[in-house]
Amino acid sequence: MSGAGTTSRTEATRGRARTNGRTGQRIRHLTLHLISIAVGALIVIPIGFGVLGGFKDNGQLSTNPLGLPDPWRPGNYTGILADEVFWRQLANSTLIALATTIVVVGASAMASFVFARFVFRGRELVFTLFAVGLMFPFAVAILPLFVLLRSLGLLDNPLGVILPQAAFGLPVTIIILRQFFRTIPAEVEEAATLDGCTAFGFFWRILLPMARPALATVSVLAIVASWNNFMLPLVVFTDQSWWTLPVGVQAFQGQYGDDTARVLAYVVLSMVPALGFYAVAERQLVGGLAGSVKG
């Protein structure tokens, strides 16, 4: 009887522990869901306010800022879409973002291959110098960078934005790609060498195709960083024909500061390409980062 009573109490204790564990797990899940909803609301509500605000006039924004437009006024959006300046700024942002991505990913891929697959004296020291670049704020370098670009004759030249953006994008890109390249088994490289493949041949024909998820990840990061860059294009471009969308938004706000609805419409249209690109590339971005961290 004593043994049966002890067994019963033990099972009851285990049952309470399982119940408490399930309750704690439910509380954690509920807390995470509430935090996710709160963060999502902080992102979605301002975007929704901007989108709806673009369909209003200033009177509606004053009297009914959070409600639906009544009546709807699509003229703010259609007027901007009919403006040649908006499309020129969109083309400038696209050109600079793509060129920056090609330069930074190409240079970083070759550097990461050397850091990951070759052993030489001072390798970790040189890699650390690149990593230190992550702690160097861009704003600190803007004045000497402006003087350097002026001496090189790169003001009002897209290369004056592309090359510095690529330089500042090298540290994070090299860190991600190097970690991914190190996960490629050495047996693959040995087999390629036995088949007569040179080091560059292995890099070009085997390593890069295998590293497509990581390359896609760093490409997305480079494009988004270039697209959102405001300070460098503002400093480099005095010619309005080279202005990018972030600079164009600031100039548009200065020109139509009293027409808040029109400014909201311009801001929303400027966000659409970046949001659309990120929505398409989100899976590649998350997958590539997960693979890099796992490696």
PDB file of C-alpha atoms in Angstrom:
ATOM      1  CA  MET A   1       0.000   0.000   0.000  1.00  0.00           C
ATOM      2  CA  SER A   2       2.852   2.360   0.865  1.00  0.00           C
ATOM      3  CA  GLY A   3       4.537   1.686  -2.477  1.00  0.00           C
ATOM      4  CA  ALA A   4       1.299   2.262  -4.387  1.00  0.00           C
ATOM      5  CA  GLY A   5       0.731   5.541  -2.532  1.00  0.00           C
ATOM      6  CA  THR A   6       4.247   6.720  -3.341  1.00  0.00           C
ATOM      7  CA  THR A   7       3.793   5.848  -7.024  1.00  0.00           C
ATOM      8  CA  SER A   8       0.484   7.692  -7.112  1.00  0.00           C
ATOM      9  CA  ARG A   9       2.023  10.813  -5.556  1.00  0.00           C
ATOM     10  CA  THR A  10       4.934  10.655  -8.023  1.00  0.00           C
ATOM     11  CA  GLU A  11       2.599  10.408 -11.006  1.00  0.00           C
ATOM     12  CA  ALA A  12       0.524  13.282  -9.648  1.00  0.00           C
ATOM     13  CA  THR A  13       3.661  15.399  -9.243  1.00  0.00           C
ATOM     14  CA  ARG A  14       4.735  14.603 -12.785  1.00  0.00           C
ATOM     15  CA  GLY A  15       1.257  15.436 -14.060  1.00  0.00           C
ATOM     16  CA  ARG A  16       1.308  18.819 -12.318  1.00  0.00           C
ATOM     17  CA  ALA A  17       4.790  19.481 -13.718  1.00  0.00           C
ATOM     18  CA  ARG A  18       3.609  18.678 -17.254  1.00  0.00           C
ATOM     19  CA  THR A  19       0.569  20.893 -16.779  1.00  0.00           C
ATOM     20  CA  ASN A  20       2.693  23.746 -15.453  1.00  0.00           C
ATOM     21  CA  GLY A  21       5.117  23.261 -18.349  1.00  0.00           C
ATOM     22  CA  ARG A  22       2.325  23.444 -20.920  1.00  0.00           C
ATOM     23  CA  THR A  23       0.890  26.507 -19.196  1.00  0.00           C
ATOM     24  CA  GLY A  24       4.270  28.234 -19.204  1.00  0.00           C
ATOM     25  CA  GLN A  25       4.742  27.372 -22.861  1.00  0.00           C
ATOM     26  CA  ARG A  26       1.323  28.829 -23.724  1.00  0.00           C
ATOM     27  CA  ILE A  27       2.167  32.011 -21.819  1.00  0.00           C
ATOM     28  CA  ARG A  28       5.479  32.347 -23.688  1.00  0.00           C
ATOM     29  CA  HIS A  29       3.784  31.807 -27.051  1.00  0.00           C
ATOM     30  CA  LEU A  30       1.069  34.319 -26.172  1.00  0.00           C
ATOM     31  CA  THR A  31       3.687  36.856 -25.080  1.00  0.00           C
ATOM     32  CA  LEU A  32       5.647  36.398 -28.310  1.00  0.00           C
ATOM     33  CA  HIS A  33       2.471  36.781 -30.378  1.00  0.00           C
ATOM     34  CA  LEU A  34       1.532  39.967 -28.540  1.00  0.00           C
ATOM     35  CA  ILE A  35       5.025  41.386 -29.071  1.00  0.00           C
ATOM     36  CA  SER A  36       4.886  40.463 -32.769  1.00  0.00           C
ATOM     37  CA  ILE A  37       1.485  42.115 -33.137  1.00  0.00           C
ATOM     38  CA  ALA A  38       2.736  45.268 -31.392  1.00  0.00           C
ATOM     39  CA  VAL A  39       5.853  45.477 -33.585  1.00  0.00           C
ATOM     40  CA  GLY A  40       3.792  44.815 -36.714  1.00  0.00           C
ATOM     41  CA  ALA A  41       1.359  47.550 -35.721  1.00  0.00           C
ATOM     42  CA  LEU A  42       4.209  50.031 -35.276  1.00  0.00           C
ATOM     43  CA  ILE A  43       5.243  49.291 -38.867  1.00  0.00           C
ATOM     44  CA  VAL A  44       1.889  48.891 -40.595  1.00  0.00           C
ATOM     45  CA  ILE A  45       0.011  51.817 -39.023  1.00  0.00           C
ATOM     46  CA  PRO A  46       2.392  54.572 -40.288  1.00  0.00           C
ATOM     47  CA  ILE A  47       2.477  52.996 -43.755  1.00  0.00           C
ATOM     48  CA  GLY A  48      -1.311  52.745 -43.810  1.00  0.00           C
ATOM     49  CA  PHE A  49      -1.595  56.348 -42.662  1.00  0.00           C
ATOM     50  CA  GLY A  50       0.698  57.457 -45.491  1.00  0.00           C
ATOM     51  CA  VAL A  51      -1.122  55.435 -48.141  1.00  0.00           C
ATOM     52  CA  LEU A  52      -4.561  56.697 -47.123  1.00  0.00           C
ATOM     53  CA  GLY A  53      -3.248  60.213 -46.555  1.00  0.00           C
ATOM     54  CA  GLY A  54      -2.121  60.339 -50.168  1.00  0.00           C
ATOM     55  CA  PHE A  55      -5.749  59.891 -51.236  1.00  0.00           C
ATOM     56  CA  LYS A  56      -6.924  62.854 -49.147  1.00  0.00           C
ATOM     57  CA  ASP A  57      -6.550  66.599 -49.302  1.00  0.00           C
ATOM     58  CA  ASN A  58      -5.172  68.797 -46.552  1.00  0.00           C
ATOM     59  CA  GLY A  59      -8.660  69.503 -45.205  1.00  0.00           C
ATOM     60  CA  GLN A  60      -9.385  65.823 -44.713  1.00  0.00           C
ATOM     61  CA  LEU A  61      -5.998  65.303 -43.064  1.00  0.00           C
ATOM     62  CA  SER A  62      -6.853  68.027 -40.568  1.00  0.00           C
ATOM     63  CA  THR A  63     -10.399  66.938 -39.767  1.00  0.00           C
ATOM     64  CA  ASN A  64     -10.163  63.156 -40.251  1.00  0.00           C
ATOM     65  CA  PRO A  65      -6.505  62.091 -40.161  1.00  0.00           C
ATOM     66  CA  LEU A  66      -7.122  58.419 -39.251  1.00  0.00           C
ATOM     67  CA  GLY A  67     -10.302  57.740 -41.214  1.00  0.00           C
ATOM     68  CA  LEU A  68     -10.885  56.685 -44.791  1.00  0.00           C
ATOM     69  CA  PRO A  69     -10.758  59.373 -47.491  1.00  0.00           C
ATOM     70  CA  ASP A  70     -14.127  60.921 -48.276  1.00  0.00           C
ATOM     71  CA  PRO A  71     -14.041  61.519 -51.159  1.00  0.00           C
ATOM     72  CA  TRP A  72     -11.048  59.632 -52.510  1.00  0.00           C
ATOM     73  CA  ARG A  73      -8.594  61.883 -54.381  1.00  0.00           C
ATOM     74  CA  PRO A  74      -6.184  59.827 -56.535  1.00  0.00           C
ATOM     75  CA  GLY A  75      -4.891  63.006 -58.167  1.00  0.00           C
ATOM     76  CA  ASN A  76      -1.947  63.182 -55.750  1.00  0.00           C
ATOM     77  CA  TYR A  77      -0.635  59.818 -56.964  1.00  0.00           C
ATOM     78  CA  THR A  78      -1.456  60.225 -60.636  1.00  0.00           C
ATOM     79  CA  GLY A  79       0.122  63.674 -60.710  1.00  0.00           C
ATOM     80  CA  ILE A  80       3.396  62.326 -59.350  1.00  0.00           C
ATOM     81  CA  LEU A  81       3.367  59.317 -61.673  1.00  0.00           C
ATOM     82  CA  ALA A  82       2.922  61.676 -64.614  1.00  0.00           C
ATOM     83  CA  ASP A  83       5.934  63.734 -63.531  1.00  0.00           C
ATOM     84  CA  GLU A  84       9.139  63.005 -65.438  1.00  0.00           C
ATOM     85  CA  VAL A  85      11.268  63.997 -62.428  1.00  0.00           C
ATOM     86  CA  PHE A  86       9.953  61.100 -60.333  1.00  0.00           C
ATOM     87  CA  TRP A  87      10.821  58.521 -62.993  1.00  0.00           C
ATOM     88  CA  ARG A  88      14.288  60.019 -63.507  1.00  0.00           C
ATOM     89  CA  GLN A  89      15.000  59.792 -59.785  1.00  0.00           C
ATOM     90  CA  LEU A  90      13.692  56.211 -59.772  1.00  0.00           C
ATOM     91  CA  ALA A  91      16.042  55.348 -62.657  1.00  0.00           C
ATOM     92  CA  ASN A  92      18.981  57.004 -60.873  1.00  0.00           C
ATOM     93  CA  SER A  93      18.329  55.037 -57.672  1.00  0.00           C
ATOM     94  CA  THR A  94      18.025  51.793 -59.636  1.00  0.00           C
ATOM     95  CA  LEU A  95      21.220  52.403 -61.610  1.00  0.00           C
ATOM     96  CA  ILE A  96      23.275  53.302 -58.555  1.00  0.00           C
ATOM     97  CA  ALA A  97      21.880  50.420 -56.476  1.00  0.00           C
ATOM     98  CA  LEU A  98      22.578  47.806 -59.159  1.00  0.00           C
ATOM     99  CA  ALA A  99      26.065  49.141 -59.916  1.00  0.00           C
ATOM    100  CA  THR A 100      26.925  49.280 -56.213  1.00  0.00           C
ATOM    101  CA  THR A 101      25.731  45.711 -55.750  1.00  0.00           C
ATOM    102  CA  ILE A 102      27.795  44.404 -58.674  1.00  0.00           C
ATOM    103  CA  VAL A 103      30.955  46.093 -57.374  1.00  0.00           C
ATOM    104  CA  VAL A 104      30.574  45.163 -53.711  1.00  0.00           C
ATOM    105  CA  VAL A 105      29.479  41.559 -54.292  1.00  0.00           C
ATOM    106  CA  GLY A 106      32.142  40.922 -56.938  1.00  0.00           C
ATOM    107  CA  ALA A 107      34.989  42.337 -54.855  1.00  0.00           C
ATOM    108  CA  SER A 108      33.753  40.745 -51.629  1.00  0.00           C
ATOM    109  CA  ALA A 109      33.313  37.316 -53.218  1.00  0.00           C
ATOM    110  CA  MET A 110      36.950  37.262 -54.382  1.00  0.00           C
ATOM    111  CA  ALA A 111      38.247  38.569 -51.050  1.00  0.00           C
ATOM    112  CA  SER A 112      36.107  36.117 -49.079  1.00  0.00           C
ATOM    113  CA  PHE A 113      37.392  33.237 -51.203  1.00  0.00           C
ATOM    114  CA  VAL A 114      40.970  34.139 -50.273  1.00  0.00           C
ATOM    115  CA  PHE A 115      40.136  34.542 -46.580  1.00  0.00           C
ATOM    116  CA  ALA A 116      38.180  31.270 -46.466  1.00  0.00           C
ATOM    117  CA  ARG A 117      40.238  28.876 -48.610  1.00  0.00           C
ATOM    118  CA  PHE A 118      43.846  30.100 -48.406  1.00  0.00           C
ATOM    119  CA  VAL A 119      46.195  30.059 -45.434  1.00  0.00           C
ATOM    120  CA  PHE A 120      48.823  32.802 -45.260  1.00  0.00           C
ATOM    121  CA  ARG A 121      50.548  34.847 -42.620  1.00  0.00           C
ATOM    122  CA  GLY A 122      48.495  37.786 -41.426  1.00  0.00           C
ATOM    123  CA  ARG A 123      45.214  36.461 -42.841  1.00  0.00           C
ATOM    124  CA  GLU A 124      43.242  36.903 -39.621  1.00  0.00           C
ATOM    125  CA  LEU A 125      44.752  40.337 -39.039  1.00  0.00           C
ATOM    126  CA  VAL A 126      43.676  41.556 -42.472  1.00  0.00           C
ATOM    127  CA  PHE A 127      40.223  40.033 -41.983  1.00  0.00           C
ATOM    128  CA  THR A 128      39.950  41.765 -38.612  1.00  0.00           C
ATOM    129  CA  LEU A 129      40.705  45.080 -40.282  1.00  0.00           C
ATOM    130  CA  PHE A 130      37.741  44.525 -42.584  1.00  0.00           C
ATOM    131  CA  ALA A 131      35.573  43.586 -39.595  1.00  0.00           C
ATOM    132  CA  VAL A 132      36.604  46.776 -37.792  1.00  0.00           C
ATOM    133  CA  GLY A 133      35.042  48.658 -40.695  1.00  0.00           C
ATOM    134  CA  LEU A 134      31.635  47.715 -39.261  1.00  0.00           C
ATOM    135  CA  MET A 135      32.324  50.054 -36.329  1.00  0.00           C
ATOM    136  CA  PHE A 136      33.273  53.010 -38.539  1.00  0.00           C
ATOM    137  CA  PRO A 137      30.220  55.278 -38.873  1.00  0.00           C
ATOM    138  CA  PHE A 138      29.543  56.622 -42.335  1.00  0.00           C
ATOM    139  CA  ALA A 139      28.725  60.127 -41.070  1.00  0.00           C
ATOM    140  CA  VAL A 140      32.230  60.530 -39.633  1.00  0.00           C
ATOM    141  CA  ALA A 141      33.783  60.007 -43.060  1.00  0.00           C
ATOM    142  CA  ILE A 142      31.517  62.315 -45.032  1.00  0.00           C
ATOM    143  CA  LEU A 143      33.768  65.406 -44.879  1.00  0.00           C
ATOM    144  CA  PRO A 144      37.078  63.746 -45.855  1.00  0.00           C
ATOM    145  CA  LEU A 145      35.175  61.674 -48.401  1.00  0.00           C
ATOM    146  CA  PHE A 146      33.772  64.843 -49.976  1.00  0.00           C
ATOM    147  CA  VAL A 147      37.262  66.359 -50.191  1.00  0.00           C
ATOM    148  CA  LEU A 148      38.611  63.163 -51.764  1.00  0.00           C
ATOM    149  CA  LEU A 149      35.815  62.952 -54.324  1.00  0.00           C
ATOM    150  CA  ARG A 150      36.258  66.612 -55.223  1.00  0.00           C
ATOM    151  CA  SER A 151      39.986  66.103 -55.790  1.00  0.00           C
ATOM    152  CA  LEU A 152      39.238  63.100 -58.020  1.00  0.00           C
ATOM    153  CA  GLY A 153      36.607  64.976 -59.995  1.00  0.00           C
ATOM    154  CA  LEU A 154      33.804  62.594 -58.992  1.00  0.00           C
ATOM    155  CA  LEU A 155      31.283  65.151 -57.795  1.00  0.00           C
ATOM    156  CA  ASP A 156      28.084  65.072 -59.864  1.00  0.00           C
ATOM    157  CA  ASN A 157      29.256  61.686 -61.072  1.00  0.00           C
ATOM    158  CA  PRO A 158      27.451  58.435 -60.173  1.00  0.00           C
ATOM    159  CA  LEU A 159      30.826  56.824 -59.449  1.00  0.00           C
ATOM    160  CA  GLY A 160      31.159  59.277 -56.582  1.00  0.00           C
ATOM    161  CA  VAL A 161      28.273  57.445 -54.896  1.00  0.00           C
ATOM    162  CA  ILE A 162      28.795  53.924 -56.212  1.00  0.00           C
ATOM    163  CA  LEU A 163      32.426  53.481 -55.144  1.00  0.00           C
ATOM    164  CA  PRO A 164      32.064  54.787 -51.546  1.00  0.00           C
ATOM    165  CA  GLN A 165      28.883  52.769 -51.039  1.00  0.00           C
ATOM    166  CA  ALA A 166      30.693  49.664 -52.247  1.00  0.00           C
ATOM    167  CA  ALA A 167      33.632  50.387 -49.951  1.00  0.00           C
ATOM    168  CA  PHE A 168      31.410  50.748 -46.895  1.00  0.00           C
ATOM    169  CA  GLY A 169      29.502  47.606 -47.880  1.00  0.00           C
ATOM    170  CA  LEU A 170      32.608  45.420 -48.037  1.00  0.00           C
ATOM    171  CA  PRO A 171      32.914  44.532 -44.293  1.00  0.00           C
ATOM    172  CA  VAL A 172      29.496  42.960 -43.752  1.00  0.00           C
ATOM    173  CA  THR A 173      29.526  41.318 -47.195  1.00  0.00           C
ATOM    174  CA  ILE A 174      32.944  39.753 -46.664  1.00  0.00           C
ATOM    175  CA  ILE A 175      31.970  38.465 -43.214  1.00  0.00           C
ATOM    176  CA  ILE A 176      28.827  36.754 -44.543  1.00  0.00           C
ATOM    177  CA  LEU A 177      30.456  35.270 -47.648  1.00  0.00           C
ATOM    178  CA  ARG A 178      33.588  34.094 -45.865  1.00  0.00           C
ATOM    179  CA  GLN A 179      31.539  32.158 -43.341  1.00  0.00           C
ATOM    180  CA  PHE A 180      29.516  30.574 -46.133  1.00  0.00           C
ATOM    181  CA  PHE A 181      32.590  29.689 -48.227  1.00  0.00           C
ATOM    182  CA  ARG A 182      34.171  27.958 -45.232  1.00  0.00           C
ATOM    183  CA  THR A 183      31.230  25.559 -45.050  1.00  0.00           C
ATOM    184  CA  ILE A 184      32.075  24.098 -48.480  1.00  0.00           C
ATOM    185  CA  PRO A 185      33.842  20.762 -47.772  1.00  0.00           C
ATOM    186  CA  ALA A 186      37.551  20.617 -48.567  1.00  0.00           C
ATOM    187  CA  GLU A 187      36.931  17.325 -50.394  1.00  0.00           C
ATOM    188  CA  VAL A 188      35.048  19.236 -53.102  1.00  0.00           C
ATOM    189  CA  GLU A 189      38.061  21.468 -53.727  1.00  0.00           C
ATOM    190  CA  GLU A 190      40.449  18.497 -53.668  1.00  0.00           C
ATOM    191  CA  ALA A 191      38.340  16.637 -56.227  1.00  0.00           C
ATOM    192  CA  ALA A 192      38.241  19.709 -58.461  1.00  0.00           C
ATOM    193  CA  THR A 193      42.027  20.079 -58.207  1.00  0.00           C
ATOM    194  CA  LEU A 194      42.559  16.428 -59.133  1.00  0.00           C
ATOM    195  CA  ASP A 195      40.384  17.017 -62.203  1.00  0.00           C
ATOM    196  CA  GLY A 196      42.754  19.797 -63.267  1.00  0.00           C
ATOM    197  CA  CYS A 197      40.708  22.744 -62.036  1.00  0.00           C
ATOM    198  CA  THR A 198      42.693  25.829 -61.060  1.00  0.00           C
ATOM    199  CA  ALA A 199      41.964  27.890 -57.958  1.00  0.00           C
ATOM    200  CA  PHE A 200      40.101  30.490 -59.996  1.00  0.00           C
ATOM    201  CA  GLY A 201      38.272  27.754 -61.884  1.00  0.00           C
ATOM    202  CA  PHE A 202      37.103  26.241 -58.609  1.00  0.00           C
ATOM    203  CA  PHE A 203      35.991  29.666 -57.429  1.00  0.00           C
ATOM    204  CA  TRP A 204      34.130  30.520 -60.641  1.00  0.00           C
ATOM    205  CA  ARG A 205      32.678  27.172 -61.689  1.00  0.00           C
ATOM    206  CA  ILE A 206      31.997  25.431 -58.382  1.00  0.00           C
ATOM    207  CA  LEU A 207      32.113  27.741 -55.374  1.00  0.00           C
ATOM    208  CA  LEU A 208      29.992  30.598 -56.713  1.00  0.00           C
ATOM    209  CA  PRO A 209      27.146  28.342 -57.950  1.00  0.00           C
ATOM    210  CA  MET A 210      27.101  26.583 -54.578  1.00  0.00           C
ATOM    211  CA  ALA A 211      27.028  29.936 -52.780  1.00  0.00           C
ATOM    212  CA  ARG A 212      23.965  31.330 -54.568  1.00  0.00           C
ATOM    213  CA  PRO A 213      21.907  31.695 -51.350  1.00  0.00           C
ATOM    214  CA  ALA A 214      24.657  33.737 -49.692  1.00  0.00           C
ATOM    215  CA  LEU A 215      25.228  35.801 -52.835  1.00  0.00           C
ATOM    216  CA  ALA A 216      21.515  36.534 -53.028  1.00  0.00           C
ATOM    217  CA  THR A 217      21.522  37.593 -49.380  1.00  0.00           C
ATOM    218  CA  VAL A 218      24.389  40.059 -49.670  1.00  0.00           C
ATOM    219  CA  SER A 219      22.952  41.371 -52.952  1.00  0.00           C
ATOM    220  CA  VAL A 220      19.643  42.163 -51.250  1.00  0.00           C
ATOM    221  CA  LEU A 221      21.456  43.897 -48.375  1.00  0.00           C
ATOM    222  CA  ALA A 222      23.570  45.956 -50.784  1.00  0.00           C
ATOM    223  CA  ILE A 223      20.585  47.030 -52.888  1.00  0.00           C
ATOM    224  CA  VAL A 224      18.489  48.036 -49.878  1.00  0.00           C
ATOM    225  CA  ALA A 225      21.396  49.946 -48.284  1.00  0.00           C
ATOM    226  CA  SER A 226      22.075  51.820 -51.520  1.00  0.00           C
ATOM    227  CA  TRP A 227      18.396  52.557 -52.120  1.00  0.00           C
ATOM    228  CA  ASN A 228      17.992  54.073 -48.652  1.00  0.00           C
ATOM    229  CA  ASN A 229      21.223  56.086 -48.704  1.00  0.00           C
ATOM    230  CA  PHE A 230      20.435  59.763 -48.383  1.00  0.00           C
ATOM    231  CA  MET A 231      23.515  61.569 -47.108  1.00  0.00           C
ATOM    232  CA  LEU A 232      26.036  60.566 -49.775  1.00  0.00           C
ATOM    233  CA  PRO A 233      23.887  61.406 -52.842  1.00  0.00           C
ATOM    234  CA  LEU A 234      22.925  64.683 -51.153  1.00  0.00           C
ATOM    235  CA  VAL A 235      26.582  65.631 -50.774  1.00  0.00           C
ATOM    236  CA  VAL A 236      27.830  64.359 -54.128  1.00  0.00           C
ATOM    237  CA  PHE A 237      25.045  65.484 -56.461  1.00  0.00           C
ATOM    238  CA  THR A 238      24.414  69.175 -56.956  1.00  0.00           C
ATOM    239  CA  ASP A 239      23.025  68.471 -60.421  1.00  0.00           C
ATOM    240  CA  GLN A 240      19.327  67.710 -59.918  1.00  0.00           C
ATOM    241  CA  SER A 241      19.302  65.356 -62.894  1.00  0.00           C
ATOM    242  CA  TRP A 242      21.329  62.851 -60.801  1.00  0.00           C
ATOM    243  CA  TRP A 243      19.227  63.040 -57.641  1.00  0.00           C
ATOM    244  CA  THR A 244      18.046  59.728 -56.218  1.00  0.00           C
ATOM    245  CA  LEU A 245      14.634  59.094 -54.661  1.00  0.00           C
ATOM    246  CA  PRO A 246      15.630  59.819 -51.018  1.00  0.00           C
ATOM    247  CA  VAL A 247      17.073  63.184 -52.070  1.00  0.00           C
ATOM    248  CA  GLY A 248      14.050  63.767 -54.289  1.00  0.00           C
ATOM    249  CA  VAL A 249      11.688  63.164 -51.367  1.00  0.00           C
ATOM    250  CA  GLN A 250      13.519  65.761 -49.290  1.00  0.00           C
ATOM    251  CA  ALA A 251      13.456  68.278 -52.143  1.00  0.00           C
ATOM    252  CA  PHE A 252       9.787  67.564 -52.854  1.00  0.00           C
ATOM    253  CA  GLN A 253       8.924  68.120 -49.212  1.00  0.00           C
ATOM    254  CA  GLY A 254      10.735  71.439 -49.268  1.00  0.00           C
ATOM    255  CA  GLN A 255       8.884  72.494 -52.423  1.00  0.00           C
ATOM    256  CA  TYR A 256       5.407  71.328 -51.394  1.00  0.00           C
ATOM    257  CA  GLY A 257       5.715  71.543 -47.625  1.00  0.00           C
ATOM    258  CA  ASP A 258       2.228  73.054 -47.276  1.00  0.00           C
ATOM    259  CA  ASP A 259       0.597  70.221 -49.272  1.00  0.00           C
ATOM    260  CA  THR A 260       0.972  67.374 -46.781  1.00  0.00           C
ATOM    261  CA  ALA A 261      -1.241  64.970 -48.732  1.00  0.00           C
ATOM    262  CA  ARG A 262       0.876  65.327 -51.847  1.00  0.00           C
ATOM    263  CA  VAL A 263       4.077  64.820 -49.858  1.00  0.00           C
ATOM    264  CA  LEU A 264       2.632  61.628 -48.345  1.00  0.00           C
ATOM    265  CA  ALA A 265       1.796  60.363 -51.822  1.00  0.00           C
ATOM    266  CA  TYR A 266       5.368  61.025 -52.997  1.00  0.00           C
ATOM    267  CA  VAL A 267       6.833  59.234 -49.972  1.00  0.00           C
ATOM    268  CA  VAL A 268       4.572  56.208 -50.499  1.00  0.00           C
ATOM    269  CA  LEU A 269       5.447  55.930 -54.197  1.00  0.00           C
ATOM    270  CA  SER A 270       9.132  56.176 -53.300  1.00  0.00           C
ATOM    271  CA  MET A 271       8.764  53.255 -50.885  1.00  0.00           C
ATOM    272  CA  VAL A 272       6.900  50.972 -53.282  1.00  0.00           C
ATOM    273  CA  PRO A 273       9.923  49.759 -55.337  1.00  0.00           C
ATOM    274  CA  ALA A 274      11.980  48.947 -52.238  1.00  0.00           C
ATOM    275  CA  LEU A 275       9.066  47.221 -50.473  1.00  0.00           C
ATOM    276  CA  GLY A 276       8.228  45.236 -53.584  1.00  0.00           C
ATOM    277  CA  PHE A 277      11.818  44.140 -54.067  1.00  0.00           C
ATOM    278  CA  TYR A 278      12.169  43.142 -50.432  1.00  0.00           C
ATOM    279  CA  ALA A 279       8.903  41.169 -50.526  1.00  0.00           C
ATOM    280  CA  VAL A 280      10.197  39.190 -53.507  1.00  0.00           C
ATOM    281  CA  ALA A 281      13.693  38.663 -52.083  1.00  0.00           C
ATOM    282  CA  GLU A 282      12.727  38.066 -48.439  1.00  0.00           C
ATOM    283  CA  ARG A 283      13.021  34.269 -48.673  1.00  0.00           C
ATOM    284  CA  GLN A 284      16.492  34.484 -50.185  1.00  0.00           C
ATOM    285  CA  LEU A 285      17.561  36.971 -47.522  1.00  0.00           C
ATOM    286  CA  VAL A 286      16.352  34.931 -44.550  1.00  0.00           C
ATOM    287  CA  GLY A 287      17.579  31.635 -46.022  1.00  0.00           C
ATOM    288  CA  GLY A 288      21.024  32.980 -46.815  1.00  0.00           C
ATOM    289  CA  LEU A 289      21.491  34.515 -43.374  1.00  0.00           C
ATOM    290  CA  ALA A 290      20.292  31.308 -41.692  1.00  0.00           C
ATOM    291  CA  GLY A 291      22.771  29.258 -43.730  1.00  0.00           C
ATOM    292  CA  SER A 292      25.591  31.628 -42.895  1.00  0.00           C
ATOM    293  CA  VAL A 293      24.857  31.564 -39.167  1.00  0.00           C
ATOM    294  CA  LYS A 294      24.462  27.789 -39.164  1.00  0.00           C
ATOM    295  CA  GLY A 295      27.771  27.376 -40.925  1.00  0.00           C
TER     296      GLY A 295
END
